[in-house]
């Protein structure tokens, strides 16, 4: 049992306590060198542990103590630079030490690239990621995903992370819990390989030319066109995240070099905000997209513009109500009752942040048609909030609250539950396709792509164009199309993972009626 010293005026003695603590560390580190001229990075783990730092802060500390990049550190270098590193940190707040080690000396905040040593250490040394050793692309994507999620959890779109925001992100405690024995497939935090894989596969399915940039046409295919047209325009205009605006784009052609686009970082920000709109940052994200005139108030006039596309869809598909389509006047009255804004018909960010679940219903009403249908099937309040309350009453808090559509896909849930479901589905589909290909190879079926004659292909395209022109409105029932985001395109994902085959098998769905609407509408618009 350690001796507890009494200090009558603790605040005045903090510098003395800190100095004593630093002297103890320096003495212990000196004993580790044990007449050795220097320590290499692999030998430096003991020093990192002595400094009460997480295992995967080793590389970051090793580099922070060097004046120039080198493969080793001397005791003199450690003593000199350790004193500089610990000048500002609070002795009672060990997490602040991590912050000051990561931060560049000339900056007063942490920027995205400051996390690179930590992520590099994890990717190169964690046993669960050893299978990525020869795949630099996936290592880079994993690192980018984790860094982007750090800033998302810290509510820091500017890319300038203060000490207060660093604490808010909970990065230090999550990093502290990470050790070589942790299975990155089983955890549910920013280092989860499952969650990274879902994010990257979702981008891959939309990014048809695989340039790590989404155009407006790409985003139109998100969930087979569930987002309203004006919403997509606003996402393209306001979806760039300041923290990552310097991310270069790999251009496939020079024609679209000036067109707006979303980078992989921007897509992560969008996707996390889309899956769970009840979080504070998601509410801010969608409020900015809907606030067309930028006056920090969502007026009925602005909301009507977004509602028009929803109204078109409900007239085509048929909404949850059978006695006629829902009118905008009814929607506004419903939103006033739910949100209770200070001024009826004018919704501020403060009004929407009062209840995240109700804000989710508010945004889905004007943004996402599939989710709007689920909300409308439950007339009062938020269905997610009701389900959570019911679980608390039945002492089933550990059970996830997941609302699915008619096809079994998750529609309303939090990000963690969604990622688990989608990961299992993606793996099941990949296993299904791989088994089909194996069967075809065993049966001697030629799997090489068919070579088409260019002249015949041009003649077929001209015939198809004539058929499209012959249609009155581009929505002819005789047109048979398949979705650009169909079953096949969903499963053509970057296959790089090491997990046992999932026992769950998802049935293939055609989405015929919905696909007809969006595909033919797209053809009609392009013809006009």
Short mmCIF file of C-alpha atoms in Angstrom, two decimals:
data_model
loop_
_atom_site.label_atom_id
_atom_site.label_comp_id
_atom_site.label_asym_id
_atom_site.label_seq_id
_atom_site.Cartn_x
_atom_site.Cartn_y
_atom_site.Cartn_z
CA UNK A 1 0.00 0.00 0.00
CA UNK A 2 1.45 3.35 -1.09
CA UNK A 3 1.87 6.14 1.47
CA UNK A 4 -0.54 9.05 1.09
CA UNK A 5 1.07 12.44 1.73
CA UNK A 6 -0.94 15.30 3.14
CA UNK A 7 -0.59 18.69 1.48
CA UNK A 8 -2.44 21.52 3.31
CA UNK A 9 -2.71 23.58 0.16
CA UNK A 10 -2.81 21.08 -2.67
CA UNK A 11 -3.27 23.60 -5.50
CA UNK A 12 -0.10 25.47 -4.52
CA UNK A 13 1.87 22.23 -4.33
CA UNK A 14 0.89 20.92 -7.76
CA UNK A 15 4.12 22.05 -9.47
CA UNK A 16 6.20 20.37 -6.75
CA UNK A 17 4.21 17.12 -7.04
CA UNK A 18 4.55 17.15 -10.81
CA UNK A 19 8.30 17.76 -10.61
CA UNK A 20 8.69 14.89 -8.16
CA UNK A 21 6.73 12.63 -10.46
CA UNK A 22 8.88 13.56 -13.46
CA UNK A 23 12.08 12.90 -11.54
CA UNK A 24 10.86 9.40 -10.66
CA UNK A 25 10.10 8.68 -14.31
CA UNK A 26 13.50 9.97 -15.45
CA UNK A 27 15.28 7.78 -12.89
CA UNK A 28 13.35 4.66 -14.00
CA UNK A 29 13.99 5.36 -17.69
CA UNK A 30 17.70 5.86 -16.98
CA UNK A 31 17.79 2.41 -15.38
CA UNK A 32 16.17 0.93 -18.49
CA UNK A 33 18.97 2.20 -20.69
CA UNK A 34 21.38 0.34 -18.36
CA UNK A 35 24.58 1.68 -19.92
CA UNK A 36 23.12 1.20 -23.42
CA UNK A 37 24.00 3.96 -25.83
CA UNK A 38 20.50 4.08 -27.33
CA UNK A 39 17.15 2.24 -27.64
CA UNK A 40 15.46 1.27 -30.89
CA UNK A 41 11.73 1.55 -31.49
CA UNK A 42 11.10 -2.11 -30.69
CA UNK A 43 13.06 -1.73 -27.43
CA UNK A 44 11.21 1.44 -26.50
CA UNK A 45 7.94 -0.25 -25.36
CA UNK A 46 9.18 -0.50 -21.78
CA UNK A 47 9.74 3.27 -21.72
CA UNK A 48 6.22 3.91 -23.05
CA UNK A 49 4.80 1.71 -20.32
CA UNK A 50 6.83 3.49 -17.62
CA UNK A 51 5.36 6.79 -18.78
CA UNK A 52 1.83 5.39 -18.15
CA UNK A 53 0.98 5.61 -21.84
CA UNK A 54 -1.10 3.14 -23.93
CA UNK A 55 0.70 0.37 -25.81
CA UNK A 56 0.02 1.94 -29.23
CA UNK A 57 1.41 5.35 -28.24
CA UNK A 58 4.89 3.85 -28.57
CA UNK A 59 5.63 5.09 -32.08
CA UNK A 60 4.10 8.52 -31.40
CA UNK A 61 6.20 8.99 -28.26
CA UNK A 62 9.31 7.66 -30.00
CA UNK A 63 8.97 10.24 -32.79
CA UNK A 64 7.95 13.10 -30.49
CA UNK A 65 11.20 12.71 -28.53
CA UNK A 66 13.35 13.04 -31.65
CA UNK A 67 14.69 16.29 -33.09
CA UNK A 68 15.33 14.56 -36.41
CA UNK A 69 13.87 11.27 -37.73
CA UNK A 70 16.04 8.40 -36.55
CA UNK A 71 15.91 4.68 -35.74
CA UNK A 72 17.05 5.16 -32.17
CA UNK A 73 16.87 7.43 -29.12
CA UNK A 74 19.60 8.20 -26.61
CA UNK A 75 19.03 8.82 -22.91
CA UNK A 76 20.10 12.45 -23.37
CA UNK A 77 17.45 12.94 -26.07
CA UNK A 78 14.78 11.48 -23.83
CA UNK A 79 15.67 13.62 -20.80
CA UNK A 80 15.78 16.83 -22.82
CA UNK A 81 12.63 16.37 -24.90
CA UNK A 82 10.52 14.67 -22.22
CA UNK A 83 10.82 17.78 -20.08
CA UNK A 84 9.58 19.87 -23.02
CA UNK A 85 6.67 17.51 -23.77
CA UNK A 86 5.43 17.52 -20.19
CA UNK A 87 5.61 21.27 -19.66
CA UNK A 88 1.91 21.96 -20.27
CA UNK A 89 0.21 18.73 -19.33
CA UNK A 90 -1.80 18.40 -16.12
CA UNK A 91 -0.36 15.83 -13.73
CA UNK A 92 -3.88 14.84 -12.63
CA UNK A 93 -5.01 14.37 -16.23
CA UNK A 94 -2.91 11.67 -17.85
CA UNK A 95 -5.01 11.90 -21.04
CA UNK A 96 -3.71 15.43 -21.57
CA UNK A 97 -0.21 13.94 -21.84
CA UNK A 98 -1.37 11.97 -24.89
CA UNK A 99 -2.75 15.19 -26.35
CA UNK A 100 0.53 17.10 -25.98
CA UNK A 101 2.60 14.22 -27.35
CA UNK A 102 0.45 14.10 -30.49
CA UNK A 103 0.25 17.87 -30.95
CA UNK A 104 2.89 19.63 -33.01
CA UNK A 105 4.93 22.01 -30.80
CA UNK A 106 4.19 25.02 -33.03
CA UNK A 107 0.41 24.42 -33.04
CA UNK A 108 -2.17 24.99 -30.31
CA UNK A 109 -4.41 22.14 -31.51
CA UNK A 110 -4.30 18.64 -32.99
CA UNK A 111 -4.81 18.23 -36.74
CA UNK A 112 -5.79 15.00 -38.57
CA UNK A 113 -2.24 14.06 -39.57
CA UNK A 114 -1.13 14.15 -35.91
CA UNK A 115 -2.91 10.82 -35.38
CA UNK A 116 -0.90 9.07 -38.11
CA UNK A 117 1.83 7.65 -35.79
CA UNK A 118 -0.80 6.02 -33.56
CA UNK A 119 -2.70 4.49 -36.46
CA UNK A 120 0.51 3.42 -38.17
CA UNK A 121 1.56 1.66 -34.97
CA UNK A 122 -1.77 -0.17 -34.79
CA UNK A 123 -1.83 -1.20 -38.45
CA UNK A 124 1.76 -2.48 -38.41
CA UNK A 125 1.78 -4.17 -35.01
CA UNK A 126 -1.71 -5.28 -33.99
CA UNK A 127 -2.12 -9.04 -34.58
CA UNK A 128 -5.68 -8.63 -35.91
CA UNK A 129 -4.42 -6.49 -38.82
CA UNK A 130 -1.41 -8.55 -39.85
CA UNK A 131 -3.29 -9.83 -42.90
CA UNK A 132 -3.14 -6.27 -44.30
CA UNK A 133 0.65 -6.35 -44.26
CA UNK A 134 0.98 -6.50 -48.04
CA UNK A 135 -2.02 -4.34 -48.88
CA UNK A 136 -1.04 -0.69 -48.55
CA UNK A 137 -4.36 0.52 -49.99
CA UNK A 138 -6.45 -1.07 -47.28
CA UNK A 139 -4.04 0.06 -44.59
CA UNK A 140 -4.46 3.64 -45.79
CA UNK A 141 -8.25 3.37 -45.99
CA UNK A 142 -8.42 1.95 -42.45
CA UNK A 143 -6.23 4.75 -41.10
CA UNK A 144 -8.30 7.42 -42.88
CA UNK A 145 -11.54 5.92 -41.57
CA UNK A 146 -10.40 5.91 -37.95
CA UNK A 147 -9.02 9.46 -38.11
CA UNK A 148 -12.23 10.76 -39.68
CA UNK A 149 -14.32 9.09 -36.99
CA UNK A 150 -12.15 10.60 -34.24
CA UNK A 151 -13.04 14.08 -35.45
CA UNK A 152 -16.68 13.09 -35.97
CA UNK A 153 -17.01 11.81 -32.40
CA UNK A 154 -15.26 14.94 -31.14
CA UNK A 155 -17.76 17.18 -33.03
CA UNK A 156 -14.84 18.88 -34.75
CA UNK A 157 -15.53 19.49 -38.47
CA UNK A 158 -12.86 22.22 -38.55
CA UNK A 159 -10.02 19.71 -38.11
CA UNK A 160 -8.56 21.73 -35.24
CA UNK A 161 -8.98 19.59 -32.15
CA UNK A 162 -8.71 21.42 -28.85
CA UNK A 163 -7.94 19.69 -25.54
CA UNK A 164 -11.60 19.97 -24.54
CA UNK A 165 -12.74 18.32 -27.77
CA UNK A 166 -10.02 15.69 -27.38
CA UNK A 167 -11.54 14.71 -24.04
CA UNK A 168 -15.00 14.72 -25.60
CA UNK A 169 -13.93 12.25 -28.29
CA UNK A 170 -12.93 9.71 -25.60
CA UNK A 171 -10.04 8.74 -27.84
CA UNK A 172 -7.56 8.32 -24.98
CA UNK A 173 -9.67 5.82 -23.03
CA UNK A 174 -10.50 3.85 -26.19
CA UNK A 175 -6.81 3.72 -27.11
CA UNK A 176 -5.93 2.68 -23.58
CA UNK A 177 -8.34 -0.26 -23.83
CA UNK A 178 -6.72 -1.47 -27.04
CA UNK A 179 -4.09 -4.16 -26.61
CA UNK A 180 -2.79 -7.02 -28.80
CA UNK A 181 -5.32 -9.46 -27.32
CA UNK A 182 -8.33 -7.37 -28.42
CA UNK A 183 -10.28 -8.74 -31.39
CA UNK A 184 -10.89 -5.80 -33.73
CA UNK A 185 -13.86 -7.67 -35.23
CA UNK A 186 -15.63 -7.88 -31.87
CA UNK A 187 -15.23 -4.31 -30.60
CA UNK A 188 -17.71 -1.50 -31.29
CA UNK A 189 -15.57 1.63 -31.29
CA UNK A 190 -13.59 3.64 -33.82
CA UNK A 191 -10.98 0.87 -34.24
CA UNK A 192 -13.57 -1.74 -35.26
CA UNK A 193 -12.56 -3.44 -38.50
CA UNK A 194 -16.18 -4.44 -39.10
CA UNK A 195 -17.34 -0.84 -39.06
CA UNK A 196 -14.49 0.25 -41.32
CA UNK A 197 -15.32 -2.52 -43.79
CA UNK A 198 -19.00 -1.50 -43.92
CA UNK A 199 -18.10 2.15 -44.58
CA UNK A 200 -15.62 1.31 -47.31
CA UNK A 201 -17.94 -1.20 -49.00
CA UNK A 202 -20.76 1.36 -49.02
CA UNK A 203 -18.50 3.88 -50.73
CA UNK A 204 -17.26 1.21 -53.17
CA UNK A 205 -20.82 0.33 -54.21
CA UNK A 206 -21.63 3.98 -55.00
CA UNK A 207 -18.27 5.04 -56.44
CA UNK A 208 -18.64 3.45 -59.87
CA UNK A 209 -15.29 4.68 -61.22
CA UNK A 210 -13.50 4.01 -57.90
CA UNK A 211 -11.74 7.36 -57.75
CA UNK A 212 -12.65 7.80 -54.06
CA UNK A 213 -14.95 10.68 -55.00
CA UNK A 214 -18.74 10.66 -55.22
CA UNK A 215 -20.51 12.80 -57.79
CA UNK A 216 -24.14 13.87 -57.63
CA UNK A 217 -25.01 11.00 -60.00
CA UNK A 218 -23.30 8.53 -57.65
CA UNK A 219 -25.20 9.83 -54.63
CA UNK A 220 -28.48 9.57 -56.52
CA UNK A 221 -28.05 5.79 -56.31
CA UNK A 222 -27.76 5.77 -52.52
CA UNK A 223 -30.22 3.14 -51.26
CA UNK A 224 -31.76 3.14 -54.75
CA UNK A 225 -32.72 6.79 -54.70
CA UNK A 226 -34.27 7.10 -51.26
CA UNK A 227 -32.89 10.64 -50.76
CA UNK A 228 -34.82 13.56 -52.24
CA UNK A 229 -33.31 15.39 -55.19
CA UNK A 230 -32.91 18.74 -53.44
CA UNK A 231 -31.30 17.00 -50.47
CA UNK A 232 -28.64 15.51 -52.73
CA UNK A 233 -27.95 18.93 -54.25
CA UNK A 234 -27.55 20.43 -50.78
CA UNK A 235 -25.26 17.60 -49.68
CA UNK A 236 -23.01 18.26 -52.66
CA UNK A 237 -22.98 21.99 -51.84
CA UNK A 238 -22.51 21.73 -48.06
CA UNK A 239 -21.17 18.21 -47.48
CA UNK A 240 -17.48 19.03 -47.76
CA UNK A 241 -15.89 18.85 -44.31
CA UNK A 242 -13.40 21.62 -43.60
CA UNK A 243 -11.03 19.27 -41.77
CA UNK A 244 -10.41 17.31 -44.96
CA UNK A 245 -10.86 19.85 -47.78
CA UNK A 246 -7.25 19.40 -48.88
CA UNK A 247 -7.84 15.73 -49.76
CA UNK A 248 -6.75 15.24 -53.39
CA UNK A 249 -9.09 13.63 -55.92
CA UNK A 250 -7.95 11.08 -58.47
CA UNK A 251 -9.55 12.34 -61.69
CA UNK A 252 -10.60 9.75 -64.24
CA UNK A 253 -11.38 12.39 -66.86
CA UNK A 254 -10.72 16.11 -67.13
CA UNK A 255 -14.36 16.80 -68.03
CA UNK A 256 -15.67 16.50 -64.47
CA UNK A 257 -12.74 18.26 -62.78
CA UNK A 258 -14.90 21.24 -61.79
CA UNK A 259 -17.99 19.27 -60.76
CA UNK A 260 -18.79 19.12 -57.02
CA UNK A 261 -17.89 15.87 -55.32
CA UNK A 262 -17.54 14.22 -51.91
CA UNK A 263 -14.29 12.61 -50.81
CA UNK A 264 -14.13 9.43 -48.74
CA UNK A 265 -13.88 11.58 -45.60
CA UNK A 266 -16.97 13.56 -46.61
CA UNK A 267 -18.84 10.33 -47.31
CA UNK A 268 -18.06 8.97 -43.83
CA UNK A 269 -19.42 12.18 -42.29
CA UNK A 270 -22.54 11.95 -44.46
CA UNK A 271 -23.12 8.23 -43.88
CA UNK A 272 -22.76 8.33 -40.09
CA UNK A 273 -25.16 11.29 -40.00
CA UNK A 274 -27.60 9.52 -42.32
CA UNK A 275 -27.74 6.23 -40.40
CA UNK A 276 -28.47 7.86 -37.04
CA UNK A 277 -29.96 11.35 -37.30
CA UNK A 278 -30.64 11.55 -33.57
CA UNK A 279 -27.06 12.47 -32.60
CA UNK A 280 -26.14 16.14 -32.00
CA UNK A 281 -23.64 16.24 -34.87
CA UNK A 282 -26.09 14.59 -37.28
CA UNK A 283 -28.72 17.17 -36.33
CA UNK A 284 -26.25 19.96 -37.13
CA UNK A 285 -25.31 18.29 -40.42
CA UNK A 286 -28.87 17.98 -41.72
CA UNK A 287 -29.91 21.37 -40.37
CA UNK A 288 -27.15 22.94 -42.45
CA UNK A 289 -28.33 21.03 -45.54
CA UNK A 290 -31.99 22.09 -45.14
CA UNK A 291 -31.20 25.71 -44.28
CA UNK A 292 -31.15 26.86 -47.90
CA UNK A 293 -31.05 30.62 -47.21
CA UNK A 294 -28.58 30.28 -44.33
CA UNK A 295 -30.66 32.27 -41.81
CA UNK A 296 -30.37 29.52 -39.13
CA UNK A 297 -34.11 28.89 -39.28
CA UNK A 298 -35.92 26.17 -41.24
CA UNK A 299 -39.05 27.89 -42.52
CA UNK A 300 -42.14 26.28 -43.99
CA UNK A 301 -41.16 27.76 -47.35
CA UNK A 302 -37.81 25.92 -47.31
CA UNK A 303 -39.33 22.67 -46.06
CA UNK A 304 -41.96 22.73 -48.81
CA UNK A 305 -39.18 22.61 -51.41
CA UNK A 306 -37.86 19.39 -49.88
CA UNK A 307 -41.35 17.97 -49.45
CA UNK A 308 -42.20 18.21 -53.14
CA UNK A 309 -39.96 15.25 -54.03
CA UNK A 310 -41.39 13.20 -51.15
CA UNK A 311 -44.89 14.01 -52.42
CA UNK A 312 -43.97 12.79 -55.90
CA UNK A 313 -42.67 9.51 -54.49
CA UNK A 314 -45.69 8.87 -52.30
CA UNK A 315 -47.99 9.43 -55.27
CA UNK A 316 -45.99 6.91 -57.29
CA UNK A 317 -45.49 4.22 -54.65
CA UNK A 318 -48.48 4.85 -52.43
CA UNK A 319 -47.85 5.90 -48.85
CA UNK A 320 -48.79 4.16 -45.62
CA UNK A 321 -52.19 5.84 -45.67
CA UNK A 322 -54.80 4.45 -48.05
CA UNK A 323 -57.27 7.36 -48.01
CA UNK A 324 -55.12 9.65 -50.11
CA UNK A 325 -51.70 11.23 -50.10
CA UNK A 326 -50.39 13.23 -47.15
CA UNK A 327 -50.62 16.99 -47.63
CA UNK A 328 -47.87 19.44 -46.73
CA UNK A 329 -50.20 21.41 -44.45
CA UNK A 330 -50.75 18.27 -42.38
CA UNK A 331 -47.01 17.65 -42.24
CA UNK A 332 -46.27 21.14 -40.90
CA UNK A 333 -48.98 20.83 -38.24
CA UNK A 334 -47.54 17.46 -37.24
CA UNK A 335 -44.00 18.87 -37.02
CA UNK A 336 -45.20 21.81 -34.93
CA UNK A 337 -46.84 19.39 -32.50
CA UNK A 338 -43.74 17.19 -32.27
CA UNK A 339 -40.95 19.77 -32.13
CA UNK A 340 -42.86 22.58 -30.37
CA UNK A 341 -40.80 25.40 -31.93
CA UNK A 342 -40.82 28.81 -30.29
CA UNK A 343 -42.41 30.21 -33.47
CA UNK A 344 -44.76 27.76 -35.25
CA UNK A 345 -43.52 26.88 -38.72
CA UNK A 346 -39.99 28.14 -37.99
CA UNK A 347 -37.63 25.52 -36.62
CA UNK A 348 -34.29 26.51 -35.10
CA UNK A 349 -31.33 24.27 -34.32
CA UNK A 350 -32.04 24.71 -30.61
CA UNK A 351 -35.63 23.51 -31.12
CA UNK A 352 -34.48 20.35 -32.88
CA UNK A 353 -31.74 19.53 -30.37
CA UNK A 354 -34.25 19.31 -27.52
CA UNK A 355 -35.08 15.72 -28.50
CA UNK A 356 -32.80 13.81 -30.88
CA UNK A 357 -35.36 11.10 -31.68
CA UNK A 358 -37.98 13.65 -32.70
CA UNK A 359 -35.36 15.53 -34.73
CA UNK A 360 -34.66 12.27 -36.55
CA UNK A 361 -38.33 11.98 -37.53
CA UNK A 362 -38.38 15.63 -38.56
CA UNK A 363 -35.42 15.28 -40.94
CA UNK A 364 -36.52 11.92 -42.36
CA UNK A 365 -39.86 13.46 -43.27
CA UNK A 366 -38.15 15.78 -45.75
CA UNK A 367 -35.01 13.81 -46.65
CA UNK A 368 -35.44 10.04 -46.76
CA UNK A 369 -38.56 8.43 -48.26
CA UNK A 370 -37.99 4.92 -46.87
CA UNK A 371 -37.56 6.19 -43.32
CA UNK A 372 -40.47 8.57 -43.73
CA UNK A 373 -42.73 5.59 -44.40
CA UNK A 374 -41.58 3.83 -41.24
CA UNK A 375 -42.22 6.94 -39.16
CA UNK A 376 -45.67 7.47 -40.69
CA UNK A 377 -46.65 3.91 -39.83
CA UNK A 378 -46.36 5.05 -36.17
CA UNK A 379 -48.38 8.24 -35.97
CA UNK A 380 -47.30 9.63 -32.63
CA UNK A 381 -43.84 10.71 -31.50
CA UNK A 382 -40.71 8.75 -32.33
CA UNK A 383 -40.98 5.01 -32.82
CA UNK A 384 -37.34 4.54 -31.75
CA UNK A 385 -37.94 6.48 -28.56
CA UNK A 386 -41.03 4.39 -27.84
CA UNK A 387 -39.15 1.13 -28.37
CA UNK A 388 -36.32 2.26 -26.09
CA UNK A 389 -38.82 3.21 -23.40
CA UNK A 390 -40.54 -0.17 -23.69
CA UNK A 391 -37.20 -1.94 -23.28
CA UNK A 392 -36.42 0.06 -20.17
CA UNK A 393 -39.79 -0.90 -18.72
CA UNK A 394 -39.11 -4.58 -19.45
CA UNK A 395 -35.46 -4.45 -18.28
CA UNK A 396 -34.21 -5.39 -21.76
CA UNK A 397 -31.87 -2.44 -22.24
CA UNK A 398 -29.12 -4.62 -23.71
CA UNK A 399 -31.32 -5.65 -26.67
CA UNK A 400 -30.75 -3.45 -29.75
CA UNK A 401 -33.61 -1.29 -31.01
CA UNK A 402 -33.78 -2.00 -34.73
CA UNK A 403 -36.69 -1.20 -37.04
CA UNK A 404 -36.58 -2.88 -40.43
CA UNK A 405 -38.39 -2.41 -43.71
CA UNK A 406 -40.57 -5.02 -45.43
CA UNK A 407 -37.48 -6.66 -46.93
CA UNK A 408 -35.74 -7.03 -43.58
CA UNK A 409 -33.13 -4.30 -44.02
CA UNK A 410 -32.41 -2.03 -41.02
CA UNK A 411 -34.06 1.37 -41.40
CA UNK A 412 -34.00 2.94 -37.95
CA UNK A 413 -31.25 2.06 -35.48
CA UNK A 414 -27.98 3.37 -34.12
CA UNK A 415 -24.72 3.11 -36.02
CA UNK A 416 -23.26 0.17 -34.05
CA UNK A 417 -26.29 -2.09 -34.61
CA UNK A 418 -26.50 -1.09 -38.27
CA UNK A 419 -22.82 -1.88 -38.87
CA UNK A 420 -23.17 -5.35 -37.30
CA UNK A 421 -26.18 -6.20 -39.46
CA UNK A 422 -24.69 -4.84 -42.67
CA UNK A 423 -21.35 -6.54 -42.12
CA UNK A 424 -23.03 -9.95 -41.76
CA UNK A 425 -25.10 -9.25 -44.87
CA UNK A 426 -22.08 -8.20 -46.95
CA UNK A 427 -20.10 -11.27 -45.90
CA UNK A 428 -23.06 -13.55 -46.63
CA UNK A 429 -23.44 -12.10 -50.11
CA UNK A 430 -19.71 -12.37 -50.80
CA UNK A 431 -19.74 -16.02 -49.69
CA UNK A 432 -22.78 -16.64 -51.89
CA UNK A 433 -21.09 -15.17 -54.97
CA UNK A 434 -17.84 -17.01 -54.29
CA UNK A 435 -19.72 -20.32 -53.99
CA UNK A 436 -21.48 -19.64 -57.31
CA UNK A 437 -18.20 -18.90 -59.04
CA UNK A 438 -16.66 -22.07 -57.60
CA UNK A 439 -19.60 -24.11 -58.88
CA UNK A 440 -19.30 -22.57 -62.33
CA UNK A 441 -15.58 -23.29 -62.45
CA UNK A 442 -16.22 -26.91 -61.41
CA UNK A 443 -18.78 -27.26 -64.20
CA UNK A 444 -16.35 -25.82 -66.75
CA UNK A 445 -18.37 -22.67 -67.46
CA UNK A 446 -16.38 -19.90 -69.13
CA UNK A 447 -16.24 -16.99 -66.67
CA UNK A 448 -14.40 -14.61 -68.99
CA UNK A 449 -16.33 -11.47 -69.97
CA UNK A 450 -18.12 -11.63 -73.31
CA UNK A 451 -16.54 -9.50 -76.04
CA UNK A 452 -19.11 -7.43 -77.89
CA UNK A 453 -18.84 -6.07 -81.39
CA UNK A 454 -18.71 -2.26 -81.10
CA UNK A 455 -20.89 -1.67 -84.20
CA UNK A 456 -23.59 -4.08 -82.94
CA UNK A 457 -23.47 -2.44 -79.50
CA UNK A 458 -23.97 1.05 -81.02
CA UNK A 459 -26.94 -0.20 -83.06
CA UNK A 460 -28.51 -1.67 -79.90
CA UNK A 461 -28.03 1.63 -78.03
CA UNK A 462 -29.72 3.55 -80.86
CA UNK A 463 -32.67 1.13 -80.77
CA UNK A 464 -32.98 1.54 -76.97
CA UNK A 465 -32.89 5.34 -77.34
CA UNK A 466 -35.72 5.19 -79.89
CA UNK A 467 -37.77 3.10 -77.48
CA UNK A 468 -37.17 5.64 -74.70
CA UNK A 469 -38.26 8.54 -76.97
CA UNK A 470 -41.46 6.68 -77.86
CA UNK A 471 -42.52 6.70 -74.20
CA UNK A 472 -44.76 9.60 -73.14
CA UNK A 473 -43.35 10.16 -69.68
CA UNK A 474 -40.35 7.85 -69.39
CA UNK A 475 -42.19 5.68 -66.85
CA UNK A 476 -43.49 3.00 -69.20
CA UNK A 477 -44.25 -0.33 -67.57
CA UNK A 478 -42.80 -2.10 -70.60
CA UNK A 479 -39.30 -0.93 -69.73
CA UNK A 480 -37.46 -3.65 -67.85
CA UNK A 481 -34.43 -2.34 -65.97
CA UNK A 482 -32.18 -3.45 -63.16
CA UNK A 483 -30.97 -1.23 -60.38
CA UNK A 484 -27.56 0.40 -60.60
CA UNK A 485 -27.28 -0.45 -56.93
CA UNK A 486 -28.68 -3.96 -57.32
CA UNK A 487 -27.84 -7.19 -55.55
CA UNK A 488 -24.92 -7.86 -57.87
CA UNK A 489 -23.40 -4.39 -57.56
CA UNK A 490 -23.74 -4.48 -53.77
CA UNK A 491 -21.69 -7.65 -53.47
CA UNK A 492 -18.89 -6.49 -55.76
CA UNK A 493 -17.00 -5.10 -52.80
CA UNK A 494 -13.29 -5.01 -52.02
CA UNK A 495 -12.91 -8.52 -50.60
CA UNK A 496 -10.29 -8.28 -47.88
CA UNK A 497 -11.11 -9.73 -44.47
CA UNK A 498 -10.37 -12.76 -42.34
CA UNK A 499 -13.48 -14.00 -40.59
CA UNK A 500 -15.32 -17.34 -40.50
CA UNK A 501 -18.10 -17.73 -43.05
CA UNK A 502 -21.37 -16.32 -41.77
CA UNK A 503 -24.20 -18.78 -41.27
CA UNK A 504 -26.78 -16.14 -42.10
CA UNK A 505 -27.96 -16.03 -45.73
CA UNK A 506 -29.95 -13.16 -47.14
CA UNK A 507 -32.50 -13.76 -49.89
CA UNK A 508 -31.99 -11.87 -53.16
CA UNK A 509 -34.60 -9.16 -53.68
CA UNK A 510 -35.58 -7.51 -56.95
CA UNK A 511 -36.87 -4.12 -55.77
CA UNK A 512 -38.68 -4.07 -59.13
CA UNK A 513 -41.28 -1.35 -58.64
CA UNK A 514 -38.91 1.03 -56.87
CA UNK A 515 -36.12 0.40 -59.37
CA UNK A 516 -38.49 1.09 -62.29
CA UNK A 517 -39.39 4.47 -60.86
CA UNK A 518 -35.84 5.70 -60.30
CA UNK A 519 -34.21 4.18 -63.36
CA UNK A 520 -36.90 5.39 -65.76
CA UNK A 521 -37.01 8.82 -64.13
CA UNK A 522 -33.25 9.07 -64.65
CA UNK A 523 -33.63 8.03 -68.32
CA UNK A 524 -36.44 10.51 -68.81
CA UNK A 525 -34.41 13.36 -67.32
CA UNK A 526 -31.32 12.55 -69.37
CA UNK A 527 -33.38 12.35 -72.61
CA UNK A 528 -35.03 15.70 -71.93
#
